[in-house]
PDB file of C-alpha atoms and ligand atoms in Angstrom:
ATOM      1  CA  MET E   1      74.712 149.681 148.541  1.00  0.00           C
ATOM      2  CA  TYR E   2      77.092 147.947 145.328  1.00  0.00           C
ATOM      3  CA  PRO E   3      75.411 145.456 143.090  1.00  0.00           C
ATOM      4  CA  GLU E   4      74.927 141.765 143.595  1.00  0.00           C
ATOM      5  CA  HIS E   5      75.352 140.849 139.924  1.00  0.00           C
ATOM      6  CA  VAL E   6      78.660 142.480 138.136  1.00  0.00           C
ATOM      7  CA  ALA E   7      79.497 140.956 134.811  1.00  0.00           C
ATOM      8  CA  ILE E   8      82.169 141.606 133.042  1.00  0.00           C
ATOM      9  CA  ILE E   9      83.582 141.986 129.830  1.00  0.00           C
ATOM     10  CA  MET E  10      87.225 140.737 129.933  1.00  0.00           C
ATOM     11  CA  ASP E  11      88.386 142.164 126.753  1.00  0.00           C
ATOM     12  CA  GLY E  12      91.721 144.039 125.694  1.00  0.00           C
ATOM     13  CA  ASN E  13      94.596 141.776 126.188  1.00  0.00           C
ATOM     14  CA  GLY E  14      95.502 141.608 123.106  1.00  0.00           C
ATOM     15  CA  ARG E  15      95.798 145.227 122.680  1.00  0.00           C
ATOM     16  CA  TRP E  16      97.424 145.340 126.230  1.00  0.00           C
ATOM     17  CA  ALA E  17     100.085 143.048 125.036  1.00  0.00           C
ATOM     18  CA  LYS E  18     100.636 144.615 121.245  1.00  0.00           C
ATOM     19  CA  ASN E  19     101.117 148.144 123.160  1.00  0.00           C
ATOM     20  CA  LYS E  20     103.841 145.847 125.254  1.00  0.00           C
ATOM     21  CA  GLY E  21     105.630 144.839 121.704  1.00  0.00           C
ATOM     22  CA  LEU E  22     104.293 141.131 123.617  1.00  0.00           C
ATOM     23  CA  PRO E  23     102.718 138.273 121.905  1.00  0.00           C
ATOM     24  CA  ARG E  24      99.013 137.598 122.371  1.00  0.00           C
ATOM     25  CA  ILE E  25      99.538 134.871 124.425  1.00  0.00           C
ATOM     26  CA  SER E  26     101.598 136.885 127.491  1.00  0.00           C
ATOM     27  CA  GLY E  27      98.422 139.570 127.229  1.00  0.00           C
ATOM     28  CA  HIS E  28      95.985 136.541 128.196  1.00  0.00           C
ATOM     29  CA  LYS E  29      98.613 135.379 131.158  1.00  0.00           C
ATOM     30  CA  ALA E  30      98.308 139.613 132.157  1.00  0.00           C
ATOM     31  CA  GLY E  31      94.662 138.697 131.555  1.00  0.00           C
ATOM     32  CA  VAL E  32      94.262 135.451 133.853  1.00  0.00           C
ATOM     33  CA  GLU E  33      96.160 136.680 136.958  1.00  0.00           C
ATOM     34  CA  ARG E  34      93.682 139.927 136.776  1.00  0.00           C
ATOM     35  CA  LEU E  35      91.073 137.555 136.810  1.00  0.00           C
ATOM     36  CA  LYS E  36      92.122 136.211 140.436  1.00  0.00           C
ATOM     37  CA  GLY E  37      92.601 139.862 141.895  1.00  0.00           C
ATOM     38  CA  ILE E  38      89.482 141.215 140.883  1.00  0.00           C
ATOM     39  CA  VAL E  39      87.793 138.344 142.586  1.00  0.00           C
ATOM     40  CA  GLU E  40      89.456 138.333 145.331  1.00  0.00           C
ATOM     41  CA  CYS E  41      88.157 141.722 145.554  1.00  0.00           C
ATOM     42  CA  THR E  42      84.482 140.776 144.913  1.00  0.00           C
ATOM     43  CA  ILE E  43      84.323 138.346 147.793  1.00  0.00           C
ATOM     44  CA  ASN E  44      85.509 141.278 149.841  1.00  0.00           C
ATOM     45  CA  TYR E  45      82.859 143.754 148.873  1.00  0.00           C
ATOM     46  CA  GLY E  46      80.171 141.134 149.496  1.00  0.00           C
ATOM     47  CA  ILE E  47      79.461 140.720 145.813  1.00  0.00           C
ATOM     48  CA  SER E  48      77.303 137.385 146.217  1.00  0.00           C
ATOM     49  CA  TYR E  49      77.214 136.548 141.784  1.00  0.00           C
ATOM     50  CA  LEU E  50      80.168 137.951 139.670  1.00  0.00           C
ATOM     51  CA  THR E  51      80.082 136.433 136.015  1.00  0.00           C
ATOM     52  CA  LEU E  52      83.307 136.716 133.526  1.00  0.00           C
ATOM     53  CA  TYR E  53      83.102 136.687 129.737  1.00  0.00           C
ATOM     54  CA  ALA E  54      85.652 134.373 129.329  1.00  0.00           C
ATOM     55  CA  PHE E  55      85.249 133.101 125.333  1.00  0.00           C
ATOM     56  CA  SER E  56      82.510 134.174 123.077  1.00  0.00           C
ATOM     57  CA  SER E  57      80.691 132.202 120.561  1.00  0.00           C
ATOM     58  CA  GLU E  58      82.137 134.008 117.586  1.00  0.00           C
ATOM     59  CA  ASN E  59      85.754 133.864 119.797  1.00  0.00           C
ATOM     60  CA  TRP E  60      85.697 130.370 117.431  1.00  0.00           C
ATOM     61  CA  ASN E  61      86.269 132.762 114.481  1.00  0.00           C
ATOM     62  CA  ARG E  62      90.090 133.246 115.639  1.00  0.00           C
ATOM     63  CA  PRO E  63      92.777 131.881 113.797  1.00  0.00           C
ATOM     64  CA  LYS E  64      93.780 128.154 115.136  1.00  0.00           C
ATOM     65  CA  THR E  65      96.700 128.995 117.396  1.00  0.00           C
ATOM     66  CA  GLU E  66      95.295 131.853 119.515  1.00  0.00           C
ATOM     67  CA  ILE E  67      92.009 129.370 120.221  1.00  0.00           C
ATOM     68  CA  ASN E  68      94.189 126.829 121.055  1.00  0.00           C
ATOM     69  CA  ASP E  69      96.339 129.057 122.929  1.00  0.00           C
ATOM     70  CA  LEU E  70      93.702 130.268 125.230  1.00  0.00           C
ATOM     71  CA  MET E  71      91.675 126.748 126.098  1.00  0.00           C
ATOM     72  CA  HIS E  72      95.227 125.422 127.446  1.00  0.00           C
ATOM     73  CA  LEU E  73      95.215 128.537 129.839  1.00  0.00           C
ATOM     74  CA  LEU E  74      92.281 127.401 130.468  1.00  0.00           C
ATOM     75  CA  SER E  75      92.718 123.782 131.043  1.00  0.00           C
ATOM     76  CA  LEU E  76      95.888 125.335 133.125  1.00  0.00           C
ATOM     77  CA  PHE E  77      92.736 127.678 135.392  1.00  0.00           C
ATOM     78  CA  LEU E  78      90.685 125.057 135.813  1.00  0.00           C
ATOM     79  CA  ALA E  79      93.175 122.257 136.979  1.00  0.00           C
ATOM     80  CA  ASN E  80      95.104 125.187 139.601  1.00  0.00           C
ATOM     81  CA  ASP E  81      93.129 127.706 140.137  1.00  0.00           C
ATOM     82  CA  ALA E  82      89.821 126.589 139.881  1.00  0.00           C
ATOM     83  CA  LYS E  83      90.667 124.319 142.385  1.00  0.00           C
ATOM     84  CA  ARG E  84      91.541 126.246 144.419  1.00  0.00           C
ATOM     85  CA  PHE E  85      88.760 128.195 144.711  1.00  0.00           C
ATOM     86  CA  LEU E  86      86.755 125.532 145.855  1.00  0.00           C
ATOM     87  CA  LYS E  87      88.849 126.143 149.089  1.00  0.00           C
ATOM     88  CA  GLU E  88      87.487 129.256 149.722  1.00  0.00           C
ATOM     89  CA  ASN E  89      84.307 128.112 148.913  1.00  0.00           C
ATOM     90  CA  ILE E  90      83.277 130.011 146.296  1.00  0.00           C
ATOM     91  CA  ARG E  91      80.873 127.897 143.704  1.00  0.00           C
ATOM     92  CA  LEU E  92      82.070 127.469 140.365  1.00  0.00           C
ATOM     93  CA  ARG E  93      79.837 127.435 136.905  1.00  0.00           C
ATOM     94  CA  VAL E  94      80.368 127.849 133.179  1.00  0.00           C
ATOM     95  CA  ILE E  95      77.666 129.151 130.688  1.00  0.00           C
ATOM     96  CA  GLY E  96      77.818 128.337 127.387  1.00  0.00           C
ATOM     97  CA  ARG E  97      77.513 125.396 124.492  1.00  0.00           C
ATOM     98  CA  ARG E  98      79.719 122.150 125.664  1.00  0.00           C
ATOM     99  CA  ASP E  99      79.396 120.205 122.219  1.00  0.00           C
ATOM    100  CA  ARG E 100      82.348 122.138 121.027  1.00  0.00           C
ATOM    101  CA  LEU E 101      85.157 122.782 123.779  1.00  0.00           C
ATOM    102  CA  LYS E 102      87.702 119.527 123.955  1.00  0.00           C
ATOM    103  CA  LYS E 103      86.525 116.575 126.064  1.00  0.00           C
ATOM    104  CA  SER E 104      88.707 116.804 128.753  1.00  0.00           C
ATOM    105  CA  ILE E 105      87.920 120.271 129.416  1.00  0.00           C
ATOM    106  CA  VAL E 106      84.589 119.076 129.695  1.00  0.00           C
ATOM    107  CA  LYS E 107      85.683 116.915 132.071  1.00  0.00           C
ATOM    108  CA  GLN E 108      87.207 119.117 134.095  1.00  0.00           C
ATOM    109  CA  ILE E 109      84.499 121.086 133.897  1.00  0.00           C
ATOM    110  CA  GLU E 110      82.544 119.025 135.483  1.00  0.00           C
ATOM    111  CA  GLU E 111      84.145 117.943 137.932  1.00  0.00           C
ATOM    112  CA  ILE E 112      84.872 121.745 139.341  1.00  0.00           C
ATOM    113  CA  GLU E 113      81.242 121.883 139.346  1.00  0.00           C
ATOM    114  CA  ILE E 114      80.155 119.024 140.993  1.00  0.00           C
ATOM    115  CA  ASN E 115      82.548 119.559 143.843  1.00  0.00           C
ATOM    116  CA  SER E 116      81.774 123.024 144.208  1.00  0.00           C
ATOM    117  CA  TYR E 117      78.346 122.915 143.939  1.00  0.00           C
ATOM    118  CA  LYS E 118      77.532 123.283 148.539  1.00  0.00           C
ATOM    119  CA  ASN E 119      79.333 125.966 148.430  1.00  0.00           C
ATOM    120  CA  ASP E 120      77.865 129.515 149.140  1.00  0.00           C
ATOM    121  CA  GLY E 121      80.724 132.111 148.738  1.00  0.00           C
ATOM    122  CA  LEU E 122      80.634 133.676 145.915  1.00  0.00           C
ATOM    123  CA  ASN E 123      78.968 132.163 143.379  1.00  0.00           C
ATOM    124  CA  LEU E 124      81.810 132.799 139.628  1.00  0.00           C
ATOM    125  CA  ILE E 125      79.911 132.287 136.184  1.00  0.00           C
ATOM    126  CA  ILE E 126      82.563 131.774 133.452  1.00  0.00           C
ATOM    127  CA  ALA E 127      80.891 132.350 129.977  1.00  0.00           C
ATOM    128  CA  LEU E 128      82.958 130.256 127.413  1.00  0.00           C
ATOM    129  CA  ASP E 129      81.692 129.840 124.327  1.00  0.00           C
ATOM    130  CA  TYR E 130      78.958 131.122 125.497  1.00  0.00           C
ATOM    131  CA  GLY E 131      76.429 133.736 122.907  1.00  0.00           C
ATOM    132  CA  GLY E 132      73.841 135.382 123.908  1.00  0.00           C
ATOM    133  CA  ARG E 133      71.735 134.662 121.227  1.00  0.00           C
ATOM    134  CA  GLU E 134      73.460 131.337 121.850  1.00  0.00           C
ATOM    135  CA  ASP E 135      71.433 131.060 124.826  1.00  0.00           C
ATOM    136  CA  ILE E 136      67.958 132.065 123.703  1.00  0.00           C
ATOM    137  CA  ARG E 137      68.085 129.577 120.286  1.00  0.00           C
ATOM    138  CA  SER E 138      68.347 126.461 122.943  1.00  0.00           C
ATOM    139  CA  ALA E 139      66.055 127.753 125.467  1.00  0.00           C
ATOM    140  CA  ILE E 140      63.522 127.858 122.582  1.00  0.00           C
ATOM    141  CA  ILE E 141      64.315 124.609 121.817  1.00  0.00           C
ATOM    142  CA  ASN E 142      63.691 123.080 125.478  1.00  0.00           C
ATOM    143  CA  ILE E 143      60.427 125.656 125.842  1.00  0.00           C
ATOM    144  CA  TYR E 144      59.427 123.452 122.889  1.00  0.00           C
ATOM    145  CA  LYS E 145      60.265 119.975 123.746  1.00  0.00           C
ATOM    146  CA  GLU E 146      59.157 120.812 127.229  1.00  0.00           C
ATOM    147  CA  PHE E 147      55.470 122.652 125.629  1.00  0.00           C
ATOM    148  CA  SER E 148      55.060 119.819 122.820  1.00  0.00           C
ATOM    149  CA  ASN E 149      55.593 116.825 124.870  1.00  0.00           C
ATOM    150  CA  ASN E 150      53.116 117.807 127.387  1.00  0.00           C
ATOM    151  CA  ASN E 151      50.832 119.347 125.330  1.00  0.00           C
ATOM    152  CA  ILE E 152      50.879 122.673 126.499  1.00  0.00           C
ATOM    153  CA  SER E 153      49.638 125.410 124.273  1.00  0.00           C
ATOM    154  CA  ILE E 154      52.685 127.900 123.329  1.00  0.00           C
ATOM    155  CA  GLU E 155      50.919 130.552 124.148  1.00  0.00           C
ATOM    156  CA  SER E 156      50.227 130.147 127.610  1.00  0.00           C
ATOM    157  CA  LEU E 157      54.454 130.787 127.263  1.00  0.00           C
ATOM    158  CA  THR E 158      55.307 133.215 130.265  1.00  0.00           C
ATOM    159  CA  LEU E 159      58.751 135.037 130.883  1.00  0.00           C
ATOM    160  CA  LYS E 160      59.390 133.225 133.590  1.00  0.00           C
ATOM    161  CA  ASP E 161      59.480 129.540 131.515  1.00  0.00           C
ATOM    162  CA  VAL E 162      61.154 132.202 128.981  1.00  0.00           C
ATOM    163  CA  GLU E 163      64.206 132.223 131.906  1.00  0.00           C
ATOM    164  CA  LYS E 164      64.018 128.841 133.962  1.00  0.00           C
ATOM    165  CA  ASN E 165      64.964 127.459 129.641  1.00  0.00           C
ATOM    166  CA  LEU E 166      68.201 130.308 130.036  1.00  0.00           C
ATOM    167  CA  MET E 167      71.679 129.163 130.554  1.00  0.00           C
ATOM    168  CA  THR E 168      71.836 130.989 133.530  1.00  0.00           C
ATOM    169  CA  THR E 169      68.990 129.790 134.924  1.00  0.00           C
ATOM    170  CA  GLY E 170      68.861 130.551 138.826  1.00  0.00           C
ATOM    171  CA  ILE E 171      71.601 133.361 138.764  1.00  0.00           C
ATOM    172  CA  PRO E 172      69.390 136.790 138.974  1.00  0.00           C
ATOM    173  CA  ASP E 173      69.875 139.581 135.985  1.00  0.00           C
ATOM    174  CA  PRO E 174      73.444 141.125 136.187  1.00  0.00           C
ATOM    175  CA  ASP E 175      72.818 144.685 137.697  1.00  0.00           C
ATOM    176  CA  LEU E 176      76.178 146.162 136.548  1.00  0.00           C
ATOM    177  CA  ILE E 177      77.870 145.508 133.651  1.00  0.00           C
ATOM    178  CA  ILE E 178      81.849 146.718 133.205  1.00  0.00           C
ATOM    179  CA  ARG E 179      83.656 146.861 129.953  1.00  0.00           C
ATOM    180  CA  THR E 180      87.302 147.097 130.066  1.00  0.00           C
ATOM    181  CA  SER E 181      89.492 149.068 126.839  1.00  0.00           C
ATOM    182  CA  GLY E 182      87.402 151.629 125.480  1.00  0.00           C
ATOM    183  CA  GLU E 183      84.598 149.312 123.207  1.00  0.00           C
ATOM    184  CA  TYR E 184      81.239 149.728 123.159  1.00  0.00           C
ATOM    185  CA  ARG E 185      79.456 147.132 122.528  1.00  0.00           C
ATOM    186  CA  ILE E 186      78.355 144.057 124.525  1.00  0.00           C
ATOM    187  CA  SER E 187      79.084 141.437 121.838  1.00  0.00           C
ATOM    188  CA  ASN E 188      76.499 139.290 122.373  1.00  0.00           C
ATOM    189  CA  PHE E 189      77.043 139.351 126.118  1.00  0.00           C
ATOM    190  CA  LEU E 190      73.850 138.256 128.533  1.00  0.00           C
ATOM    191  CA  LEU E 191      71.674 139.964 125.402  1.00  0.00           C
ATOM    192  CA  TRP E 192      68.259 138.512 127.952  1.00  0.00           C
ATOM    193  CA  GLN E 193      69.814 139.135 130.975  1.00  0.00           C
ATOM    194  CA  SER E 194      71.241 142.637 130.175  1.00  0.00           C
ATOM    195  CA  ALA E 195      67.187 144.337 129.703  1.00  0.00           C
ATOM    196  CA  TYR E 196      68.432 146.304 132.090  1.00  0.00           C
ATOM    197  CA  SER E 197      71.580 146.454 133.697  1.00  0.00           C
ATOM    198  CA  GLU E 198      73.508 149.788 134.468  1.00  0.00           C
ATOM    199  CA  TYR E 199      76.632 149.454 132.202  1.00  0.00           C
ATOM    200  CA  GLU E 200      80.219 151.473 132.938  1.00  0.00           C
ATOM    201  CA  PHE E 201      82.359 151.277 130.070  1.00  0.00           C
ATOM    202  CA  ILE E 202      85.977 151.358 131.373  1.00  0.00           C
ATOM    203  CA  LYS E 203      89.216 152.706 128.380  1.00  0.00           C
ATOM    204  CA  CYS E 204      91.969 150.063 130.189  1.00  0.00           C
ATOM    205  CA  ASN E 205      92.972 147.264 128.692  1.00  0.00           C
ATOM    206  CA  TRP E 206      91.590 144.040 131.371  1.00  0.00           C
ATOM    207  CA  PRO E 207      95.180 143.451 132.426  1.00  0.00           C
ATOM    208  CA  ASP E 208      95.137 146.792 133.249  1.00  0.00           C
ATOM    209  CA  PHE E 209      91.688 147.107 135.241  1.00  0.00           C
ATOM    210  CA  ASP E 210      93.210 146.815 138.740  1.00  0.00           C
ATOM    211  CA  ASN E 211      91.148 147.314 142.459  1.00  0.00           C
ATOM    212  CA  ASN E 212      90.964 150.372 143.115  1.00  0.00           C
ATOM    213  CA  ILE E 213      89.656 151.306 139.504  1.00  0.00           C
ATOM    214  CA  TYR E 214      86.961 148.367 139.852  1.00  0.00           C
ATOM    215  CA  ILE E 215      86.074 149.762 143.434  1.00  0.00           C
ATOM    216  CA  LYS E 216      85.586 153.126 141.827  1.00  0.00           C
ATOM    217  CA  VAL E 217      83.407 151.215 139.699  1.00  0.00           C
ATOM    218  CA  LEU E 218      81.246 149.765 142.376  1.00  0.00           C
ATOM    219  CA  GLN E 219      80.725 152.425 144.218  1.00  0.00           C
ATOM    220  CA  SER E 220      80.058 155.289 141.201  1.00  0.00           C
ATOM    221  CA  TYR E 221      77.224 152.424 140.561  1.00  0.00           C
ATOM    222  CA  GLY E 222      75.589 152.535 144.698  1.00  0.00           C
ATOM    223  CA  LYS E 223      74.560 156.290 143.627  1.00  0.00           C
ATOM    224  CA  ARG E 224      72.816 155.378 139.956  1.00  0.00           C
ATOM    225  CA  ASP E 225      68.981 156.128 140.617  1.00  0.00           C
ATOM    226  CA  ARG E 226      67.437 152.660 139.165  1.00  0.00           C
ATOM    227  CA  ARG E 227      63.988 152.646 137.922  1.00  0.00           C
ATOM    228  CA  PHE E 228      62.859 149.813 136.027  1.00  0.00           C
ATOM    229  CA  GLY E 229      60.517 151.504 133.909  1.00  0.00           C
ATOM    230  CA  LYS E 230      58.683 153.280 136.737  1.00  0.00           C
ATOM    231  CA  LEU E 231      59.068 156.574 139.162  1.00  0.00           C
ATOM    232  CA  ASN E 232      60.694 157.669 141.583  1.00  0.00           C
ATOM    233  CA  GLU E 233      59.493 159.154 144.408  1.00  0.00           C
TER     234      GLU E 233
HETATM  235  C1  IPE S   1      90.111 139.238 125.193  1.00  0.00           C
HETATM  236  O1  IPE S   1      90.774 140.007 124.739  1.00  0.00           O
HETATM  237  C2  IPE S   1      89.654 137.809 125.436  1.00  0.00           C
HETATM  238  C3  IPE S   1      88.849 137.713 124.484  1.00  0.00           C
HETATM  239  C4  IPE S   1      87.833 137.182 124.161  1.00  0.00           C
HETATM  240  C5  IPE S   1      89.415 135.880 124.997  1.00  0.00           C
HETATM  241  P1  IPE S   1      91.160 140.072 123.167  1.00  0.00           P
HETATM  242  O2  IPE S   1      91.754 139.540 122.715  1.00  0.00           O
HETATM  243  O3  IPE S   1      89.331 140.337 123.092  1.00  0.00           O
HETATM  244  O4  IPE S   1      92.340 141.363 122.969  1.00  0.00           O
HETATM  245  P2  IPE S   1      92.274 141.905 121.957  1.00  0.00           P
HETATM  246  O5  IPE S   1      90.524 143.142 122.322  1.00  0.00           O
HETATM  247  O6  IPE S   1      92.063 141.827 120.549  1.00  0.00           O
HETATM  248  O7  IPE S   1      92.564 143.501 122.433  1.00  0.00           O
HETATM  249  C1  IPE S   2      84.157 139.277 123.749  1.00  0.00           C
HETATM  250  O1  IPE S   2      85.177 140.605 123.326  1.00  0.00           O
HETATM  251  C2  IPE S   2      84.144 138.227 124.775  1.00  0.00           C
HETATM  252  C3  IPE S   2      85.044 138.342 124.804  1.00  0.00           C
HETATM  253  C4  IPE S   2      85.671 139.499 126.427  1.00  0.00           C
HETATM  254  C5  IPE S   2      85.642 136.851 125.710  1.00  0.00           C
HETATM  255  P1  IPE S   2      85.989 140.145 121.762  1.00  0.00           P
HETATM  256  O2  IPE S   2      86.801 141.006 121.499  1.00  0.00           O
HETATM  257  O3  IPE S   2      85.931 138.788 120.903  1.00  0.00           O
HETATM  258  O4  IPE S   2      84.939 141.401 121.280  1.00  0.00           O
HETATM  259  P2  IPE S   2      84.438 142.129 119.944  1.00  0.00           P
HETATM  260  O5  IPE S   2      85.215 140.954 118.312  1.00  0.00           O
HETATM  261  O6  IPE S   2      85.374 143.688 120.147  1.00  0.00           O
HETATM  262  O7  IPE S   2      83.356 142.382 119.420  1.00  0.00           O
HETATM  263 MG1   MG S   3      88.287 141.837 121.982  1.00  0.00          MG
END
């Protein structure tokens, strides 16, 4: 069985470029190219949800020049590739804070989300200015408002209430989380949602993560025994 929802921490663009004596931006460009290949492969394998970690809450702490380069690449991606995705029946959604993004980028995102809303092919979710802690913090704020406005006792809060208020509302939890570049950490990715996710840590940098490696990872997922705390007969 293949996973229903794959989430990927696309890491190692900078090191990929450095190893080749290129500027970091070249690594990010190569990363976007690889992303497109992985999207196609995900569609071919009939996977319903793909979440890609593109920019974390903490990535704002990088040098301004790198942030500008990344935002420029993002804007090009939204203008060209994401528009093409619409024709492939992909539904695109962006999770993360929007108030720190440039207004023009927010406008591009909103446009694509509206235009792809009715698509029923791959659900592609881009995590942008996303942080798992930020996700939980904003859920707490929403819940506080809802509960106090409606005089609901906080004691009645359910796990479903929390899920409903996360940025991923309506999206099933990731079955498989892949991280490239040989780092063994989740760097503030889907903290709540990953409670029972399977992990796969890959040595190669993101631009070198080819479809063959991806397919092997998908196949090995099928051999795992997911117990969710129960016993398997
Ligand atoms: C991942 O590659 C892309 C982003 C975080 C935006 P990095 O830029 O983190 O590359 P490394 O980890 O420095 O090699
Ligand atoms: C995680 O990568 C975020 C993205 C891939 C977008 P980082 O490169 O920011 O993570 P750390 O700093 O190595 O933990
Ligand atoms: Mg990195």
